[in-house]
């Protein structure tokens, strides 16, 4: 008969979650929807950077770009990222252009993990093509084929920056937001 008192204790430690999880990726990749699911799963606060900037500036993103300029928006974005890097128990949906600035990329690497939601340009374009609040795809309109070409080109140019900033890449085509959230959680707690 085995006496359990003689057995060495087995240390089972609960998987440790990071204090902050940043979701990055191109517009339409599902950062906000997935972020909400993920934050519910792990009981973290959810912060959408674009929404926070819109609230702070009392203006829609599109109007911030038009009236205050992209430079102003990017400054606000970087400032907010600095603040979020100090907070804990948060899931953050970052704007698609967060990786434009090398300092932001360093912040994400130092304070993340950042998770790159990687979808095909075709899927992402279908999701956002009628959304007038996304200045990059829509301010200078051509026909739909021209807009797609411009969209896909920008995505390709940014892809290496998303890769560099992220610790985890999740393919999103064909998956539901809750599937993606569970996949992120599994990968981060393995
Ligand atoms: C931008 C993406 C947007 C928003 C702004 C600029 C970009 O965020 O921050 O319009 O440069 O790709 P989403 O990725 O949430 O659409």
PDB file of C-alpha atoms and ligand atoms in Angstrom:
ATOM      1  CA  UNK A   1       0.000   0.000   0.000  1.00  0.00           C
ATOM      2  CA  UNK A   2       1.468   3.307  -1.034  1.00  0.00           C
ATOM      3  CA  UNK A   3       1.537   5.915   1.696  1.00  0.00           C
ATOM      4  CA  UNK A   4       0.810   9.260   0.084  1.00  0.00           C
ATOM      5  CA  UNK A   5       2.597  11.022   2.947  1.00  0.00           C
ATOM      6  CA  UNK A   6       5.876   9.477   1.728  1.00  0.00           C
ATOM      7  CA  UNK A   7       5.431  10.810  -1.793  1.00  0.00           C
ATOM      8  CA  UNK A   8       7.175  13.965  -2.891  1.00  0.00           C
ATOM      9  CA  UNK A   9       4.596  16.737  -3.332  1.00  0.00           C
ATOM     10  CA  UNK A  10       3.783  17.454  -6.949  1.00  0.00           C
ATOM     11  CA  UNK A  11       3.810  21.201  -7.561  1.00  0.00           C
ATOM     12  CA  UNK A  12       0.950  22.136  -9.834  1.00  0.00           C
ATOM     13  CA  UNK A  13       1.129  25.836 -10.496  1.00  0.00           C
ATOM     14  CA  UNK A  14      -1.695  27.678 -12.191  1.00  0.00           C
ATOM     15  CA  UNK A  15      -0.741  28.913 -15.646  1.00  0.00           C
ATOM     16  CA  UNK A  16       0.425  32.482 -15.320  1.00  0.00           C
ATOM     17  CA  UNK A  17      -1.234  35.040 -17.508  1.00  0.00           C
ATOM     18  CA  UNK A  18       0.652  38.076 -18.730  1.00  0.00           C
ATOM     19  CA  UNK A  19      -0.410  41.363 -17.170  1.00  0.00           C
ATOM     20  CA  UNK A  20      -1.203  42.921 -20.509  1.00  0.00           C
ATOM     21  CA  UNK A  21      -2.159  41.445 -23.849  1.00  0.00           C
ATOM     22  CA  UNK A  22      -2.030  43.709 -26.912  1.00  0.00           C
ATOM     23  CA  UNK A  23      -3.866  42.702 -30.060  1.00  0.00           C
ATOM     24  CA  UNK A  24      -2.312  44.064 -33.225  1.00  0.00           C
ATOM     25  CA  UNK A  25      -3.004  43.637 -36.906  1.00  0.00           C
ATOM     26  CA  UNK A  26      -4.435  45.369 -39.929  1.00  0.00           C
ATOM     27  CA  UNK A  27      -7.851  47.011 -39.911  1.00  0.00           C
ATOM     28  CA  UNK A  28     -10.634  44.447 -40.048  1.00  0.00           C
ATOM     29  CA  UNK A  29      -8.591  41.675 -38.448  1.00  0.00           C
ATOM     30  CA  UNK A  30     -11.019  41.488 -35.510  1.00  0.00           C
ATOM     31  CA  UNK A  31      -8.908  43.020 -32.736  1.00  0.00           C
ATOM     32  CA  UNK A  32     -11.866  44.654 -31.014  1.00  0.00           C
ATOM     33  CA  UNK A  33     -14.277  41.722 -31.208  1.00  0.00           C
ATOM     34  CA  UNK A  34     -11.652  39.150 -30.279  1.00  0.00           C
ATOM     35  CA  UNK A  35     -10.342  41.444 -27.535  1.00  0.00           C
ATOM     36  CA  UNK A  36     -13.781  41.583 -25.913  1.00  0.00           C
ATOM     37  CA  UNK A  37     -14.070  37.790 -25.961  1.00  0.00           C
ATOM     38  CA  UNK A  38     -10.583  37.352 -24.586  1.00  0.00           C
ATOM     39  CA  UNK A  39     -11.035  39.885 -21.793  1.00  0.00           C
ATOM     40  CA  UNK A  40     -14.298  38.174 -20.768  1.00  0.00           C
ATOM     41  CA  UNK A  41     -12.557  34.805 -20.696  1.00  0.00           C
ATOM     42  CA  UNK A  42      -9.825  35.944 -18.355  1.00  0.00           C
ATOM     43  CA  UNK A  43     -11.709  38.669 -16.512  1.00  0.00           C
ATOM     44  CA  UNK A  44      -9.417  41.480 -17.634  1.00  0.00           C
ATOM     45  CA  UNK A  45     -10.488  44.995 -18.559  1.00  0.00           C
ATOM     46  CA  UNK A  46     -10.819  45.613 -22.268  1.00  0.00           C
ATOM     47  CA  UNK A  47      -9.458  48.799 -23.823  1.00  0.00           C
ATOM     48  CA  UNK A  48      -9.949  49.775 -27.437  1.00  0.00           C
ATOM     49  CA  UNK A  49      -7.322  52.390 -28.248  1.00  0.00           C
ATOM     50  CA  UNK A  50      -9.274  53.982 -31.107  1.00  0.00           C
ATOM     51  CA  UNK A  51     -12.403  54.349 -28.935  1.00  0.00           C
ATOM     52  CA  UNK A  52     -10.376  55.815 -26.092  1.00  0.00           C
ATOM     53  CA  UNK A  53      -8.810  58.384 -28.439  1.00  0.00           C
ATOM     54  CA  UNK A  54     -12.224  59.210 -29.890  1.00  0.00           C
ATOM     55  CA  UNK A  55     -13.572  59.799 -26.383  1.00  0.00           C
ATOM     56  CA  UNK A  56     -10.579  61.891 -25.340  1.00  0.00           C
ATOM     57  CA  UNK A  57     -10.756  64.016 -28.485  1.00  0.00           C
ATOM     58  CA  UNK A  58     -14.573  64.027 -28.590  1.00  0.00           C
ATOM     59  CA  UNK A  59     -14.343  63.263 -32.297  1.00  0.00           C
ATOM     60  CA  UNK A  60     -14.570  60.270 -34.640  1.00  0.00           C
ATOM     61  CA  UNK A  61     -11.251  58.901 -35.952  1.00  0.00           C
ATOM     62  CA  UNK A  62     -12.047  60.055 -39.461  1.00  0.00           C
ATOM     63  CA  UNK A  63     -12.621  63.622 -38.229  1.00  0.00           C
ATOM     64  CA  UNK A  64      -9.447  63.581 -36.150  1.00  0.00           C
ATOM     65  CA  UNK A  65      -7.523  62.725 -39.322  1.00  0.00           C
ATOM     66  CA  UNK A  66      -9.272  65.410 -41.344  1.00  0.00           C
ATOM     67  CA  UNK A  67      -9.324  68.212 -38.786  1.00  0.00           C
ATOM     68  CA  UNK A  68      -6.210  67.577 -36.685  1.00  0.00           C
ATOM     69  CA  UNK A  69      -4.111  65.480 -39.057  1.00  0.00           C
ATOM     70  CA  UNK A  70      -2.544  62.037 -38.937  1.00  0.00           C
ATOM     71  CA  UNK A  71       0.484  63.317 -37.045  1.00  0.00           C
ATOM     72  CA  UNK A  72      -1.710  64.438 -34.168  1.00  0.00           C
ATOM     73  CA  UNK A  73      -3.526  61.090 -34.129  1.00  0.00           C
ATOM     74  CA  UNK A  74      -0.221  59.172 -34.064  1.00  0.00           C
ATOM     75  CA  UNK A  75       1.021  61.284 -31.141  1.00  0.00           C
ATOM     76  CA  UNK A  76      -2.135  60.573 -29.191  1.00  0.00           C
ATOM     77  CA  UNK A  77      -1.803  56.882 -30.006  1.00  0.00           C
ATOM     78  CA  UNK A  78       1.798  56.723 -28.750  1.00  0.00           C
ATOM     79  CA  UNK A  79       0.958  58.636 -25.582  1.00  0.00           C
ATOM     80  CA  UNK A  80      -1.898  56.296 -24.836  1.00  0.00           C
ATOM     81  CA  UNK A  81       0.282  53.246 -25.443  1.00  0.00           C
ATOM     82  CA  UNK A  82       2.793  54.596 -22.908  1.00  0.00           C
ATOM     83  CA  UNK A  83       0.021  54.924 -20.342  1.00  0.00           C
ATOM     84  CA  UNK A  84      -1.320  51.437 -21.035  1.00  0.00           C
ATOM     85  CA  UNK A  85       2.132  49.943 -20.650  1.00  0.00           C
ATOM     86  CA  UNK A  86       1.855  50.879 -16.951  1.00  0.00           C
ATOM     87  CA  UNK A  87      -1.526  49.227 -16.405  1.00  0.00           C
ATOM     88  CA  UNK A  88      -2.235  45.640 -15.452  1.00  0.00           C
ATOM     89  CA  UNK A  89      -4.925  43.049 -16.180  1.00  0.00           C
ATOM     90  CA  UNK A  90      -5.866  44.556 -19.512  1.00  0.00           C
ATOM     91  CA  UNK A  91      -6.511  43.335 -23.023  1.00  0.00           C
ATOM     92  CA  UNK A  92      -5.865  46.120 -25.533  1.00  0.00           C
ATOM     93  CA  UNK A  93      -7.051  46.416 -29.101  1.00  0.00           C
ATOM     94  CA  UNK A  94      -4.461  48.599 -30.878  1.00  0.00           C
ATOM     95  CA  UNK A  95      -5.118  50.704 -33.976  1.00  0.00           C
ATOM     96  CA  UNK A  96      -3.819  49.106 -37.154  1.00  0.00           C
ATOM     97  CA  UNK A  97      -1.107  51.734 -37.563  1.00  0.00           C
ATOM     98  CA  UNK A  98       0.426  51.324 -34.106  1.00  0.00           C
ATOM     99  CA  UNK A  99       3.487  49.642 -35.612  1.00  0.00           C
ATOM    100  CA  UNK A 100       4.366  52.739 -37.683  1.00  0.00           C
ATOM    101  CA  UNK A 101       6.524  54.080 -34.910  1.00  0.00           C
ATOM    102  CA  UNK A 102       9.571  52.044 -33.837  1.00  0.00           C
ATOM    103  CA  UNK A 103       9.166  53.259 -30.271  1.00  0.00           C
ATOM    104  CA  UNK A 104       5.662  51.808 -30.181  1.00  0.00           C
ATOM    105  CA  UNK A 105       7.039  48.495 -31.437  1.00  0.00           C
ATOM    106  CA  UNK A 106       9.584  48.502 -28.604  1.00  0.00           C
ATOM    107  CA  UNK A 107       6.833  49.314 -26.075  1.00  0.00           C
ATOM    108  CA  UNK A 108       4.782  46.388 -27.333  1.00  0.00           C
ATOM    109  CA  UNK A 109       7.738  44.031 -27.159  1.00  0.00           C
ATOM    110  CA  UNK A 110       8.695  45.169 -23.657  1.00  0.00           C
ATOM    111  CA  UNK A 111       5.223  45.292 -22.137  1.00  0.00           C
ATOM    112  CA  UNK A 112       3.189  42.731 -24.051  1.00  0.00           C
ATOM    113  CA  UNK A 113       2.905  40.098 -25.403  1.00  0.00           C
ATOM    114  CA  UNK A 114       1.458  41.488 -28.591  1.00  0.00           C
ATOM    115  CA  UNK A 115      -0.599  39.037 -30.605  1.00  0.00           C
ATOM    116  CA  UNK A 116      -0.782  39.565 -34.369  1.00  0.00           C
ATOM    117  CA  UNK A 117      -4.201  38.667 -35.795  1.00  0.00           C
ATOM    118  CA  UNK A 118      -3.272  37.733 -39.325  1.00  0.00           C
ATOM    119  CA  UNK A 119      -6.027  37.525 -41.915  1.00  0.00           C
ATOM    120  CA  UNK A 120      -6.034  37.515 -45.694  1.00  0.00           C
ATOM    121  CA  UNK A 121      -6.293  40.948 -47.332  1.00  0.00           C
ATOM    122  CA  UNK A 122      -9.444  39.751 -49.120  1.00  0.00           C
ATOM    123  CA  UNK A 123     -11.246  38.904 -45.867  1.00  0.00           C
ATOM    124  CA  UNK A 124     -10.160  42.096 -44.143  1.00  0.00           C
ATOM    125  CA  UNK A 125     -11.142  44.279 -47.083  1.00  0.00           C
ATOM    126  CA  UNK A 126     -14.612  42.706 -47.234  1.00  0.00           C
ATOM    127  CA  UNK A 127     -15.076  43.542 -43.574  1.00  0.00           C
ATOM    128  CA  UNK A 128     -14.087  47.193 -43.767  1.00  0.00           C
ATOM    129  CA  UNK A 129     -14.787  48.312 -47.321  1.00  0.00           C
ATOM    130  CA  UNK A 130     -18.021  50.078 -46.409  1.00  0.00           C
ATOM    131  CA  UNK A 131     -16.787  51.622 -43.174  1.00  0.00           C
ATOM    132  CA  UNK A 132     -16.219  55.327 -43.742  1.00  0.00           C
ATOM    133  CA  UNK A 133     -14.531  55.793 -40.368  1.00  0.00           C
ATOM    134  CA  UNK A 134     -11.331  54.110 -41.578  1.00  0.00           C
ATOM    135  CA  UNK A 135      -9.410  56.904 -43.282  1.00  0.00           C
ATOM    136  CA  UNK A 136      -6.620  54.856 -44.796  1.00  0.00           C
ATOM    137  CA  UNK A 137      -8.754  52.743 -47.003  1.00  0.00           C
ATOM    138  CA  UNK A 138     -11.305  55.321 -47.909  1.00  0.00           C
ATOM    139  CA  UNK A 139     -10.290  58.919 -48.021  1.00  0.00           C
ATOM    140  CA  UNK A 140      -9.153  58.924 -51.648  1.00  0.00           C
ATOM    141  CA  UNK A 141     -11.688  56.740 -53.308  1.00  0.00           C
ATOM    142  CA  UNK A 142     -11.138  55.014 -56.622  1.00  0.00           C
ATOM    143  CA  UNK A 143     -13.243  52.088 -57.777  1.00  0.00           C
ATOM    144  CA  UNK A 144     -13.386  48.984 -55.619  1.00  0.00           C
ATOM    145  CA  UNK A 145     -10.539  47.187 -57.419  1.00  0.00           C
ATOM    146  CA  UNK A 146      -8.265  50.208 -56.941  1.00  0.00           C
ATOM    147  CA  UNK A 147      -9.208  50.467 -53.303  1.00  0.00           C
ATOM    148  CA  UNK A 148      -8.488  46.782 -52.758  1.00  0.00           C
ATOM    149  CA  UNK A 149      -5.103  47.073 -54.466  1.00  0.00           C
ATOM    150  CA  UNK A 150      -4.178  49.990 -52.225  1.00  0.00           C
ATOM    151  CA  UNK A 151      -5.436  48.205 -49.144  1.00  0.00           C
ATOM    152  CA  UNK A 152      -3.541  44.982 -49.918  1.00  0.00           C
ATOM    153  CA  UNK A 153      -0.375  46.912 -50.748  1.00  0.00           C
ATOM    154  CA  UNK A 154      -0.415  48.748 -47.416  1.00  0.00           C
ATOM    155  CA  UNK A 155      -1.044  45.482 -45.579  1.00  0.00           C
ATOM    156  CA  UNK A 156       1.927  43.828 -47.274  1.00  0.00           C
ATOM    157  CA  UNK A 157       4.159  46.764 -46.340  1.00  0.00           C
ATOM    158  CA  UNK A 158       3.076  46.551 -42.707  1.00  0.00           C
ATOM    159  CA  UNK A 159       3.160  42.783 -42.319  1.00  0.00           C
ATOM    160  CA  UNK A 160       6.845  42.602 -41.332  1.00  0.00           C
ATOM    161  CA  UNK A 161       6.257  45.212 -38.618  1.00  0.00           C
ATOM    162  CA  UNK A 162       3.346  43.269 -37.127  1.00  0.00           C
ATOM    163  CA  UNK A 163       5.558  40.183 -37.198  1.00  0.00           C
ATOM    164  CA  UNK A 164       8.402  41.970 -35.514  1.00  0.00           C
ATOM    165  CA  UNK A 165       6.252  43.465 -32.744  1.00  0.00           C
ATOM    166  CA  UNK A 166       4.381  40.259 -31.934  1.00  0.00           C
ATOM    167  CA  UNK A 167       5.208  37.271 -29.825  1.00  0.00           C
ATOM    168  CA  UNK A 168       2.358  35.228 -31.231  1.00  0.00           C
ATOM    169  CA  UNK A 169       0.718  35.109 -34.673  1.00  0.00           C
ATOM    170  CA  UNK A 170      -2.817  33.768 -35.007  1.00  0.00           C
ATOM    171  CA  UNK A 171      -4.396  33.119 -38.405  1.00  0.00           C
ATOM    172  CA  UNK A 172      -7.966  34.368 -38.365  1.00  0.00           C
ATOM    173  CA  UNK A 173      -9.542  33.299 -41.680  1.00  0.00           C
ATOM    174  CA  UNK A 174     -12.406  30.845 -41.145  1.00  0.00           C
ATOM    175  CA  UNK A 175     -12.408  31.165 -37.353  1.00  0.00           C
ATOM    176  CA  UNK A 176     -14.971  32.758 -35.034  1.00  0.00           C
ATOM    177  CA  UNK A 177     -13.923  35.469 -32.556  1.00  0.00           C
ATOM    178  CA  UNK A 178     -14.447  33.109 -29.607  1.00  0.00           C
ATOM    179  CA  UNK A 179     -12.329  30.401 -31.281  1.00  0.00           C
ATOM    180  CA  UNK A 180      -9.558  32.923 -31.828  1.00  0.00           C
ATOM    181  CA  UNK A 181      -9.779  34.149 -28.225  1.00  0.00           C
ATOM    182  CA  UNK A 182      -9.489  30.559 -26.922  1.00  0.00           C
ATOM    183  CA  UNK A 183      -6.577  29.892 -29.252  1.00  0.00           C
ATOM    184  CA  UNK A 184      -4.747  32.949 -27.909  1.00  0.00           C
ATOM    185  CA  UNK A 185      -5.413  31.921 -24.333  1.00  0.00           C
ATOM    186  CA  UNK A 186      -4.172  28.371 -24.947  1.00  0.00           C
ATOM    187  CA  UNK A 187      -1.038  29.604 -26.646  1.00  0.00           C
ATOM    188  CA  UNK A 188      -0.249  32.094 -23.889  1.00  0.00           C
ATOM    189  CA  UNK A 189      -0.811  29.722 -21.000  1.00  0.00           C
ATOM    190  CA  UNK A 190       0.971  26.651 -22.397  1.00  0.00           C
TER     191      UNK A 190
HETATM  192  C1  LIG B   1      -5.501  52.855 -38.757  1.00  0.00           C
HETATM  193  C2  LIG B   1      -6.367  51.899 -38.281  1.00  0.00           C
HETATM  194  C3  LIG B   1      -7.533  52.225 -37.438  1.00  0.00           C
HETATM  195  C4  LIG B   1      -7.356  53.592 -36.763  1.00  0.00           C
HETATM  196  C5  LIG B   1      -6.948  54.619 -37.756  1.00  0.00           C
HETATM  197  C6  LIG B   1      -5.634  54.291 -38.447  1.00  0.00           C
HETATM  198  C7  LIG B   1      -4.365  52.413 -39.584  1.00  0.00           C
HETATM  199  O1  LIG B   1      -7.704  51.237 -36.461  1.00  0.00           O
HETATM  200  O2  LIG B   1      -6.427  53.530 -35.718  1.00  0.00           O
HETATM  201  O3  LIG B   1      -7.968  54.719 -38.688  1.00  0.00           O
HETATM  202  O4  LIG B   1      -3.422  53.184 -39.775  1.00  0.00           O
HETATM  203  O5  LIG B   1      -4.386  51.246 -40.042  1.00  0.00           O
HETATM  204  P1  LIG B   1      -8.308  49.779 -36.797  1.00  0.00           P
HETATM  205  O6  LIG B   1      -7.166  48.896 -37.143  1.00  0.00           O
HETATM  206  O7  LIG B   1      -8.942  49.386 -35.515  1.00  0.00           O
HETATM  207  O8  LIG B   1      -9.274  49.933 -37.898  1.00  0.00           O
END
